[in-house]
């Protein structure tokens, strides 16, 4: 009798390897690698030098504003603090063009982070949402996405990147997330942009008003965070 012919196992092995590569934990590992690489790039290139060195002189006009908005979005996705970029926008382009570039870059950076978190991290992290605070935050973002994100952007007590990735792990949709980010980021962003545009005149009314607004919103964020914490403890 002839021995039975054994079929090659290569296809089965390829299927197992492909499943491992697209598994939730593999995608989460890729997300962490991307974030670490982005943070290292920020430390290496120091984008905050825009405040001292200025924008390249060979790039001007509307093209410079658009390019700055794109760079702004990439930098915020890579954990560059937004206040630095907002001050740079005002110092480089003035209050009006600087505000437009900063808000556009804010929405772009939030969208990049939200997409990365949703595609690469949501499936692995959602099963870990078991703590009381995490469960409450997830429920709030999932059920009341627009108003929750709008409040987070208006009272900047939560770091920008943390809010993006928390929203990505929740069941919030793209449209309410981006719309709330665009609307809610305007007041605080405008304050920093105006402060940056008036940095050469620190005693001017515009600079003093914008600085006062920044301080008041910071205090308001601290009060809101304390009240939320006290309410969760009471529950």
PDB file of C-alpha atoms in Angstrom:
ATOM      1  CA  UNK A   1       0.000   0.000   0.000  1.00  0.00           C
ATOM      2  CA  UNK A   2       1.080   3.453  -0.669  1.00  0.00           C
ATOM      3  CA  UNK A   3       1.785   5.709   2.284  1.00  0.00           C
ATOM      4  CA  UNK A   4      -0.684   8.578   2.652  1.00  0.00           C
ATOM      5  CA  UNK A   5       0.599  11.822   1.310  1.00  0.00           C
ATOM      6  CA  UNK A   6       1.039  14.433   4.036  1.00  0.00           C
ATOM      7  CA  UNK A   7      -0.037  17.876   3.084  1.00  0.00           C
ATOM      8  CA  UNK A   8       2.351  20.746   3.701  1.00  0.00           C
ATOM      9  CA  UNK A   9       1.743  22.738   6.868  1.00  0.00           C
ATOM     10  CA  UNK A  10       2.968  26.035   5.457  1.00  0.00           C
ATOM     11  CA  UNK A  11      -0.492  27.537   4.857  1.00  0.00           C
ATOM     12  CA  UNK A  12      -1.608  26.741   8.413  1.00  0.00           C
ATOM     13  CA  UNK A  13       1.570  28.278   9.794  1.00  0.00           C
ATOM     14  CA  UNK A  14       1.079  31.374   7.646  1.00  0.00           C
ATOM     15  CA  UNK A  15      -2.486  31.729   8.919  1.00  0.00           C
ATOM     16  CA  UNK A  16      -1.354  31.485  12.540  1.00  0.00           C
ATOM     17  CA  UNK A  17       1.393  34.035  11.971  1.00  0.00           C
ATOM     18  CA  UNK A  18      -0.979  36.467  10.279  1.00  0.00           C
ATOM     19  CA  UNK A  19      -3.475  36.106  13.123  1.00  0.00           C
ATOM     20  CA  UNK A  20      -0.744  36.774  15.655  1.00  0.00           C
ATOM     21  CA  UNK A  21       0.369  39.884  13.782  1.00  0.00           C
ATOM     22  CA  UNK A  22      -3.132  41.376  13.692  1.00  0.00           C
ATOM     23  CA  UNK A  23      -4.085  40.337  17.230  1.00  0.00           C
ATOM     24  CA  UNK A  24      -5.137  43.111  19.651  1.00  0.00           C
ATOM     25  CA  UNK A  25      -1.956  42.863  21.706  1.00  0.00           C
ATOM     26  CA  UNK A  26       0.264  42.970  18.624  1.00  0.00           C
ATOM     27  CA  UNK A  27      -1.501  46.127  17.473  1.00  0.00           C
ATOM     28  CA  UNK A  28      -1.173  47.624  20.947  1.00  0.00           C
ATOM     29  CA  UNK A  29       2.561  46.863  20.901  1.00  0.00           C
ATOM     30  CA  UNK A  30       2.804  48.633  17.542  1.00  0.00           C
ATOM     31  CA  UNK A  31       0.982  51.650  18.993  1.00  0.00           C
ATOM     32  CA  UNK A  32       3.376  51.811  21.941  1.00  0.00           C
ATOM     33  CA  UNK A  33       6.341  51.556  19.568  1.00  0.00           C
ATOM     34  CA  UNK A  34       4.989  54.410  17.457  1.00  0.00           C
ATOM     35  CA  UNK A  35       4.407  56.602  20.509  1.00  0.00           C
ATOM     36  CA  UNK A  36       7.863  55.948  21.927  1.00  0.00           C
ATOM     37  CA  UNK A  37       9.434  56.705  18.537  1.00  0.00           C
ATOM     38  CA  UNK A  38       7.423  59.925  18.247  1.00  0.00           C
ATOM     39  CA  UNK A  39       8.456  61.035  21.737  1.00  0.00           C
ATOM     40  CA  UNK A  40      12.105  60.300  20.954  1.00  0.00           C
ATOM     41  CA  UNK A  41      11.846  62.327  17.745  1.00  0.00           C
ATOM     42  CA  UNK A  42      10.417  65.266  19.678  1.00  0.00           C
ATOM     43  CA  UNK A  43      13.283  65.138  22.193  1.00  0.00           C
ATOM     44  CA  UNK A  44      15.797  64.960  19.336  1.00  0.00           C
ATOM     45  CA  UNK A  45      14.478  67.803  17.163  1.00  0.00           C
ATOM     46  CA  UNK A  46      13.143  70.115  19.905  1.00  0.00           C
ATOM     47  CA  UNK A  47      10.199  71.792  18.107  1.00  0.00           C
ATOM     48  CA  UNK A  48      10.006  74.343  20.933  1.00  0.00           C
ATOM     49  CA  UNK A  49      12.925  76.098  19.245  1.00  0.00           C
ATOM     50  CA  UNK A  50      10.310  77.755  17.037  1.00  0.00           C
ATOM     51  CA  UNK A  51       9.796  80.222  19.882  1.00  0.00           C
ATOM     52  CA  UNK A  52      13.408  81.383  19.687  1.00  0.00           C
ATOM     53  CA  UNK A  53      14.564  80.590  16.138  1.00  0.00           C
ATOM     54  CA  UNK A  54      11.359  81.494  14.297  1.00  0.00           C
ATOM     55  CA  UNK A  55       9.930  80.052  11.085  1.00  0.00           C
ATOM     56  CA  UNK A  56      12.256  79.357   8.114  1.00  0.00           C
ATOM     57  CA  UNK A  57      12.476  82.616   6.154  1.00  0.00           C
ATOM     58  CA  UNK A  58      12.132  80.912   2.766  1.00  0.00           C
ATOM     59  CA  UNK A  59       8.588  79.769   3.637  1.00  0.00           C
ATOM     60  CA  UNK A  60       6.015  82.537   3.851  1.00  0.00           C
ATOM     61  CA  UNK A  61       2.410  83.501   3.211  1.00  0.00           C
ATOM     62  CA  UNK A  62      -0.525  81.125   3.327  1.00  0.00           C
ATOM     63  CA  UNK A  63       1.748  78.174   2.588  1.00  0.00           C
ATOM     64  CA  UNK A  64       3.605  78.780   5.831  1.00  0.00           C
ATOM     65  CA  UNK A  65       0.334  78.808   7.803  1.00  0.00           C
ATOM     66  CA  UNK A  66      -0.817  75.536   6.210  1.00  0.00           C
ATOM     67  CA  UNK A  67       2.570  73.906   6.751  1.00  0.00           C
ATOM     68  CA  UNK A  68       2.594  75.031  10.373  1.00  0.00           C
ATOM     69  CA  UNK A  69      -0.884  73.561  10.904  1.00  0.00           C
ATOM     70  CA  UNK A  70       0.295  70.209   9.509  1.00  0.00           C
ATOM     71  CA  UNK A  71       3.417  70.283  11.667  1.00  0.00           C
ATOM     72  CA  UNK A  72       1.279  71.288  14.655  1.00  0.00           C
ATOM     73  CA  UNK A  73      -0.950  68.254  14.186  1.00  0.00           C
ATOM     74  CA  UNK A  74       1.975  65.851  13.946  1.00  0.00           C
ATOM     75  CA  UNK A  75       3.669  67.418  16.961  1.00  0.00           C
ATOM     76  CA  UNK A  76       0.601  67.173  19.186  1.00  0.00           C
ATOM     77  CA  UNK A  77       0.200  63.515  18.205  1.00  0.00           C
ATOM     78  CA  UNK A  78       3.827  63.114  19.311  1.00  0.00           C
ATOM     79  CA  UNK A  79       3.143  64.648  22.772  1.00  0.00           C
ATOM     80  CA  UNK A  80       4.510  68.138  22.152  1.00  0.00           C
ATOM     81  CA  UNK A  81       2.711  70.426  24.664  1.00  0.00           C
ATOM     82  CA  UNK A  82       0.077  72.511  22.890  1.00  0.00           C
ATOM     83  CA  UNK A  83       0.765  75.725  24.881  1.00  0.00           C
ATOM     84  CA  UNK A  84       4.235  75.897  23.321  1.00  0.00           C
ATOM     85  CA  UNK A  85       2.828  75.468  19.824  1.00  0.00           C
ATOM     86  CA  UNK A  86       0.039  77.976  20.473  1.00  0.00           C
ATOM     87  CA  UNK A  87       2.510  80.592  21.670  1.00  0.00           C
ATOM     88  CA  UNK A  88       4.643  79.905  18.595  1.00  0.00           C
ATOM     89  CA  UNK A  89       1.608  80.275  16.308  1.00  0.00           C
ATOM     90  CA  UNK A  90       0.850  83.708  17.724  1.00  0.00           C
ATOM     91  CA  UNK A  91       4.473  84.835  17.643  1.00  0.00           C
ATOM     92  CA  UNK A  92       4.968  83.676  14.035  1.00  0.00           C
ATOM     93  CA  UNK A  93       1.665  84.537  12.343  1.00  0.00           C
ATOM     94  CA  UNK A  94      -0.199  86.962  14.594  1.00  0.00           C
ATOM     95  CA  UNK A  95      -3.488  86.432  16.376  1.00  0.00           C
ATOM     96  CA  UNK A  96      -5.844  85.712  13.455  1.00  0.00           C
ATOM     97  CA  UNK A  97      -3.761  83.490  11.176  1.00  0.00           C
ATOM     98  CA  UNK A  98      -2.080  81.943  14.195  1.00  0.00           C
ATOM     99  CA  UNK A  99      -5.429  81.001  15.733  1.00  0.00           C
ATOM    100  CA  UNK A 100      -6.603  79.398  12.489  1.00  0.00           C
ATOM    101  CA  UNK A 101      -3.403  77.375  12.171  1.00  0.00           C
ATOM    102  CA  UNK A 102      -3.477  76.326  15.823  1.00  0.00           C
ATOM    103  CA  UNK A 103      -7.118  75.183  15.803  1.00  0.00           C
ATOM    104  CA  UNK A 104      -6.662  73.304  12.525  1.00  0.00           C
ATOM    105  CA  UNK A 105      -3.537  71.642  13.899  1.00  0.00           C
ATOM    106  CA  UNK A 106      -5.364  70.776  17.114  1.00  0.00           C
ATOM    107  CA  UNK A 107      -8.150  68.981  15.260  1.00  0.00           C
ATOM    108  CA  UNK A 108      -5.647  67.244  12.982  1.00  0.00           C
ATOM    109  CA  UNK A 109      -3.491  66.045  15.869  1.00  0.00           C
ATOM    110  CA  UNK A 110      -6.527  64.863  17.815  1.00  0.00           C
ATOM    111  CA  UNK A 111      -7.778  62.968  14.771  1.00  0.00           C
ATOM    112  CA  UNK A 112      -4.405  61.260  14.285  1.00  0.00           C
ATOM    113  CA  UNK A 113      -4.224  60.192  17.921  1.00  0.00           C
ATOM    114  CA  UNK A 114      -7.872  59.079  17.942  1.00  0.00           C
ATOM    115  CA  UNK A 115      -7.353  56.958  14.831  1.00  0.00           C
ATOM    116  CA  UNK A 116      -4.204  55.330  16.192  1.00  0.00           C
ATOM    117  CA  UNK A 117      -5.859  54.587  19.509  1.00  0.00           C
ATOM    118  CA  UNK A 118      -9.047  53.265  17.917  1.00  0.00           C
ATOM    119  CA  UNK A 119      -7.338  51.021  15.341  1.00  0.00           C
ATOM    120  CA  UNK A 120      -4.364  49.802  17.363  1.00  0.00           C
ATOM    121  CA  UNK A 121      -5.376  50.005  21.010  1.00  0.00           C
ATOM    122  CA  UNK A 122      -9.119  49.747  21.558  1.00  0.00           C
ATOM    123  CA  UNK A 123      -9.521  45.959  21.259  1.00  0.00           C
ATOM    124  CA  UNK A 124      -6.723  45.266  23.727  1.00  0.00           C
ATOM    125  CA  UNK A 125      -7.543  47.955  26.279  1.00  0.00           C
ATOM    126  CA  UNK A 126     -11.336  47.775  26.524  1.00  0.00           C
ATOM    127  CA  UNK A 127     -11.313  44.466  28.470  1.00  0.00           C
ATOM    128  CA  UNK A 128      -9.072  46.165  31.063  1.00  0.00           C
ATOM    129  CA  UNK A 129     -11.633  48.874  31.945  1.00  0.00           C
ATOM    130  CA  UNK A 130     -12.670  47.354  35.264  1.00  0.00           C
ATOM    131  CA  UNK A 131     -11.795  49.977  37.864  1.00  0.00           C
ATOM    132  CA  UNK A 132     -14.488  52.298  39.211  1.00  0.00           C
ATOM    133  CA  UNK A 133     -12.977  55.475  37.802  1.00  0.00           C
ATOM    134  CA  UNK A 134     -12.109  53.892  34.464  1.00  0.00           C
ATOM    135  CA  UNK A 135     -15.573  52.425  34.085  1.00  0.00           C
ATOM    136  CA  UNK A 136     -17.203  55.755  34.960  1.00  0.00           C
ATOM    137  CA  UNK A 137     -15.010  57.671  32.502  1.00  0.00           C
ATOM    138  CA  UNK A 138     -15.663  55.139  29.744  1.00  0.00           C
ATOM    139  CA  UNK A 139     -19.405  55.287  30.310  1.00  0.00           C
ATOM    140  CA  UNK A 140     -19.435  59.077  30.283  1.00  0.00           C
ATOM    141  CA  UNK A 141     -17.445  59.301  27.048  1.00  0.00           C
ATOM    142  CA  UNK A 142     -19.414  56.545  25.347  1.00  0.00           C
ATOM    143  CA  UNK A 143     -22.905  57.849  26.223  1.00  0.00           C
ATOM    144  CA  UNK A 144     -22.312  61.604  26.233  1.00  0.00           C
ATOM    145  CA  UNK A 145     -19.359  61.925  23.883  1.00  0.00           C
ATOM    146  CA  UNK A 146     -19.832  65.431  22.506  1.00  0.00           C
ATOM    147  CA  UNK A 147     -20.634  67.257  25.726  1.00  0.00           C
ATOM    148  CA  UNK A 148     -18.018  65.325  27.709  1.00  0.00           C
ATOM    149  CA  UNK A 149     -15.258  66.087  25.221  1.00  0.00           C
ATOM    150  CA  UNK A 150     -16.443  69.686  24.930  1.00  0.00           C
ATOM    151  CA  UNK A 151     -16.105  70.108  28.701  1.00  0.00           C
ATOM    152  CA  UNK A 152     -12.645  68.506  28.651  1.00  0.00           C
ATOM    153  CA  UNK A 153     -11.471  70.903  25.938  1.00  0.00           C
ATOM    154  CA  UNK A 154     -13.014  73.976  27.564  1.00  0.00           C
ATOM    155  CA  UNK A 155     -11.462  73.201  30.965  1.00  0.00           C
ATOM    156  CA  UNK A 156      -8.009  71.894  30.063  1.00  0.00           C
ATOM    157  CA  UNK A 157      -7.371  69.869  33.202  1.00  0.00           C
ATOM    158  CA  UNK A 158      -6.921  66.604  31.299  1.00  0.00           C
ATOM    159  CA  UNK A 159      -3.762  66.427  29.142  1.00  0.00           C
ATOM    160  CA  UNK A 160      -4.524  66.694  25.438  1.00  0.00           C
ATOM    161  CA  UNK A 161      -2.957  63.353  24.459  1.00  0.00           C
ATOM    162  CA  UNK A 162      -4.561  61.498  27.366  1.00  0.00           C
ATOM    163  CA  UNK A 163      -8.019  62.773  26.392  1.00  0.00           C
ATOM    164  CA  UNK A 164      -7.464  61.681  22.793  1.00  0.00           C
ATOM    165  CA  UNK A 165      -6.496  58.125  23.631  1.00  0.00           C
ATOM    166  CA  UNK A 166      -9.152  57.748  26.332  1.00  0.00           C
ATOM    167  CA  UNK A 167     -11.786  58.823  23.823  1.00  0.00           C
ATOM    168  CA  UNK A 168     -10.375  56.368  21.276  1.00  0.00           C
ATOM    169  CA  UNK A 169     -10.712  53.456  23.703  1.00  0.00           C
ATOM    170  CA  UNK A 170     -14.331  54.434  24.446  1.00  0.00           C
ATOM    171  CA  UNK A 171     -17.202  54.018  21.982  1.00  0.00           C
ATOM    172  CA  UNK A 172     -17.326  57.697  21.053  1.00  0.00           C
ATOM    173  CA  UNK A 173     -17.732  58.417  17.334  1.00  0.00           C
ATOM    174  CA  UNK A 174     -15.379  60.410  15.142  1.00  0.00           C
ATOM    175  CA  UNK A 175     -17.795  63.255  14.391  1.00  0.00           C
ATOM    176  CA  UNK A 176     -18.649  64.265  17.979  1.00  0.00           C
ATOM    177  CA  UNK A 177     -15.021  63.876  19.011  1.00  0.00           C
ATOM    178  CA  UNK A 178     -13.617  66.121  16.279  1.00  0.00           C
ATOM    179  CA  UNK A 179     -16.455  68.658  16.486  1.00  0.00           C
ATOM    180  CA  UNK A 180     -16.151  68.994  20.255  1.00  0.00           C
ATOM    181  CA  UNK A 181     -12.376  69.287  19.942  1.00  0.00           C
ATOM    182  CA  UNK A 182     -12.609  72.031  17.345  1.00  0.00           C
ATOM    183  CA  UNK A 183     -15.196  74.082  19.252  1.00  0.00           C
ATOM    184  CA  UNK A 184     -13.920  73.504  22.764  1.00  0.00           C
ATOM    185  CA  UNK A 185     -10.294  74.242  21.963  1.00  0.00           C
ATOM    186  CA  UNK A 186     -10.934  77.728  20.577  1.00  0.00           C
ATOM    187  CA  UNK A 187     -11.060  79.799  23.817  1.00  0.00           C
ATOM    188  CA  UNK A 188      -7.946  78.412  25.477  1.00  0.00           C
ATOM    189  CA  UNK A 189      -6.047  78.248  22.188  1.00  0.00           C
ATOM    190  CA  UNK A 190      -6.956  81.853  21.404  1.00  0.00           C
ATOM    191  CA  UNK A 191      -5.648  82.973  24.784  1.00  0.00           C
ATOM    192  CA  UNK A 192      -2.247  81.403  24.178  1.00  0.00           C
ATOM    193  CA  UNK A 193      -2.063  82.619  20.572  1.00  0.00           C
ATOM    194  CA  UNK A 194      -2.854  86.202  21.622  1.00  0.00           C
ATOM    195  CA  UNK A 195      -0.288  85.962  24.409  1.00  0.00           C
ATOM    196  CA  UNK A 196       2.285  84.775  21.886  1.00  0.00           C
ATOM    197  CA  UNK A 197       1.460  87.567  19.438  1.00  0.00           C
ATOM    198  CA  UNK A 198       1.770  90.174  22.224  1.00  0.00           C
ATOM    199  CA  UNK A 199       4.815  88.654  23.916  1.00  0.00           C
ATOM    200  CA  UNK A 200       6.906  91.689  22.957  1.00  0.00           C
ATOM    201  CA  UNK A 201       4.494  93.904  24.958  1.00  0.00           C
ATOM    202  CA  UNK A 202       3.882  92.062  28.252  1.00  0.00           C
ATOM    203  CA  UNK A 203       2.113  95.082  29.752  1.00  0.00           C
ATOM    204  CA  UNK A 204      -0.413  95.460  26.935  1.00  0.00           C
ATOM    205  CA  UNK A 205      -4.102  94.888  27.756  1.00  0.00           C
ATOM    206  CA  UNK A 206      -4.348  92.011  25.258  1.00  0.00           C
ATOM    207  CA  UNK A 207      -1.434  90.159  26.863  1.00  0.00           C
ATOM    208  CA  UNK A 208      -2.737  90.704  30.386  1.00  0.00           C
ATOM    209  CA  UNK A 209      -6.276  89.619  29.490  1.00  0.00           C
ATOM    210  CA  UNK A 210      -5.099  86.476  27.718  1.00  0.00           C
ATOM    211  CA  UNK A 211      -2.810  85.581  30.607  1.00  0.00           C
ATOM    212  CA  UNK A 212      -5.610  86.139  33.095  1.00  0.00           C
ATOM    213  CA  UNK A 213      -7.919  83.908  31.060  1.00  0.00           C
ATOM    214  CA  UNK A 214      -5.303  81.137  31.037  1.00  0.00           C
ATOM    215  CA  UNK A 215      -4.968  81.330  34.810  1.00  0.00           C
ATOM    216  CA  UNK A 216      -8.729  81.359  35.378  1.00  0.00           C
ATOM    217  CA  UNK A 217      -9.342  78.359  33.122  1.00  0.00           C
ATOM    218  CA  UNK A 218      -6.571  76.488  34.900  1.00  0.00           C
ATOM    219  CA  UNK A 219      -8.162  77.193  38.270  1.00  0.00           C
ATOM    220  CA  UNK A 220     -11.570  76.240  36.886  1.00  0.00           C
ATOM    221  CA  UNK A 221     -10.184  72.926  35.645  1.00  0.00           C
ATOM    222  CA  UNK A 222      -8.748  72.220  39.095  1.00  0.00           C
ATOM    223  CA  UNK A 223     -12.097  72.959  40.757  1.00  0.00           C
ATOM    224  CA  UNK A 224     -14.026  70.774  38.304  1.00  0.00           C
ATOM    225  CA  UNK A 225     -11.536  67.904  38.779  1.00  0.00           C
ATOM    226  CA  UNK A 226     -11.835  68.176  42.572  1.00  0.00           C
ATOM    227  CA  UNK A 227     -15.638  68.136  42.413  1.00  0.00           C
ATOM    228  CA  UNK A 228     -15.660  65.116  40.109  1.00  0.00           C
ATOM    229  CA  UNK A 229     -13.265  63.252  42.373  1.00  0.00           C
ATOM    230  CA  UNK A 230     -15.350  64.075  45.450  1.00  0.00           C
ATOM    231  CA  UNK A 231     -18.542  62.898  43.708  1.00  0.00           C
ATOM    232  CA  UNK A 232     -16.940  59.589  42.642  1.00  0.00           C
ATOM    233  CA  UNK A 233     -15.745  58.987  46.182  1.00  0.00           C
ATOM    234  CA  UNK A 234     -19.254  59.617  47.468  1.00  0.00           C
ATOM    235  CA  UNK A 235     -20.623  57.008  45.106  1.00  0.00           C
TER     236      UNK A 235
END
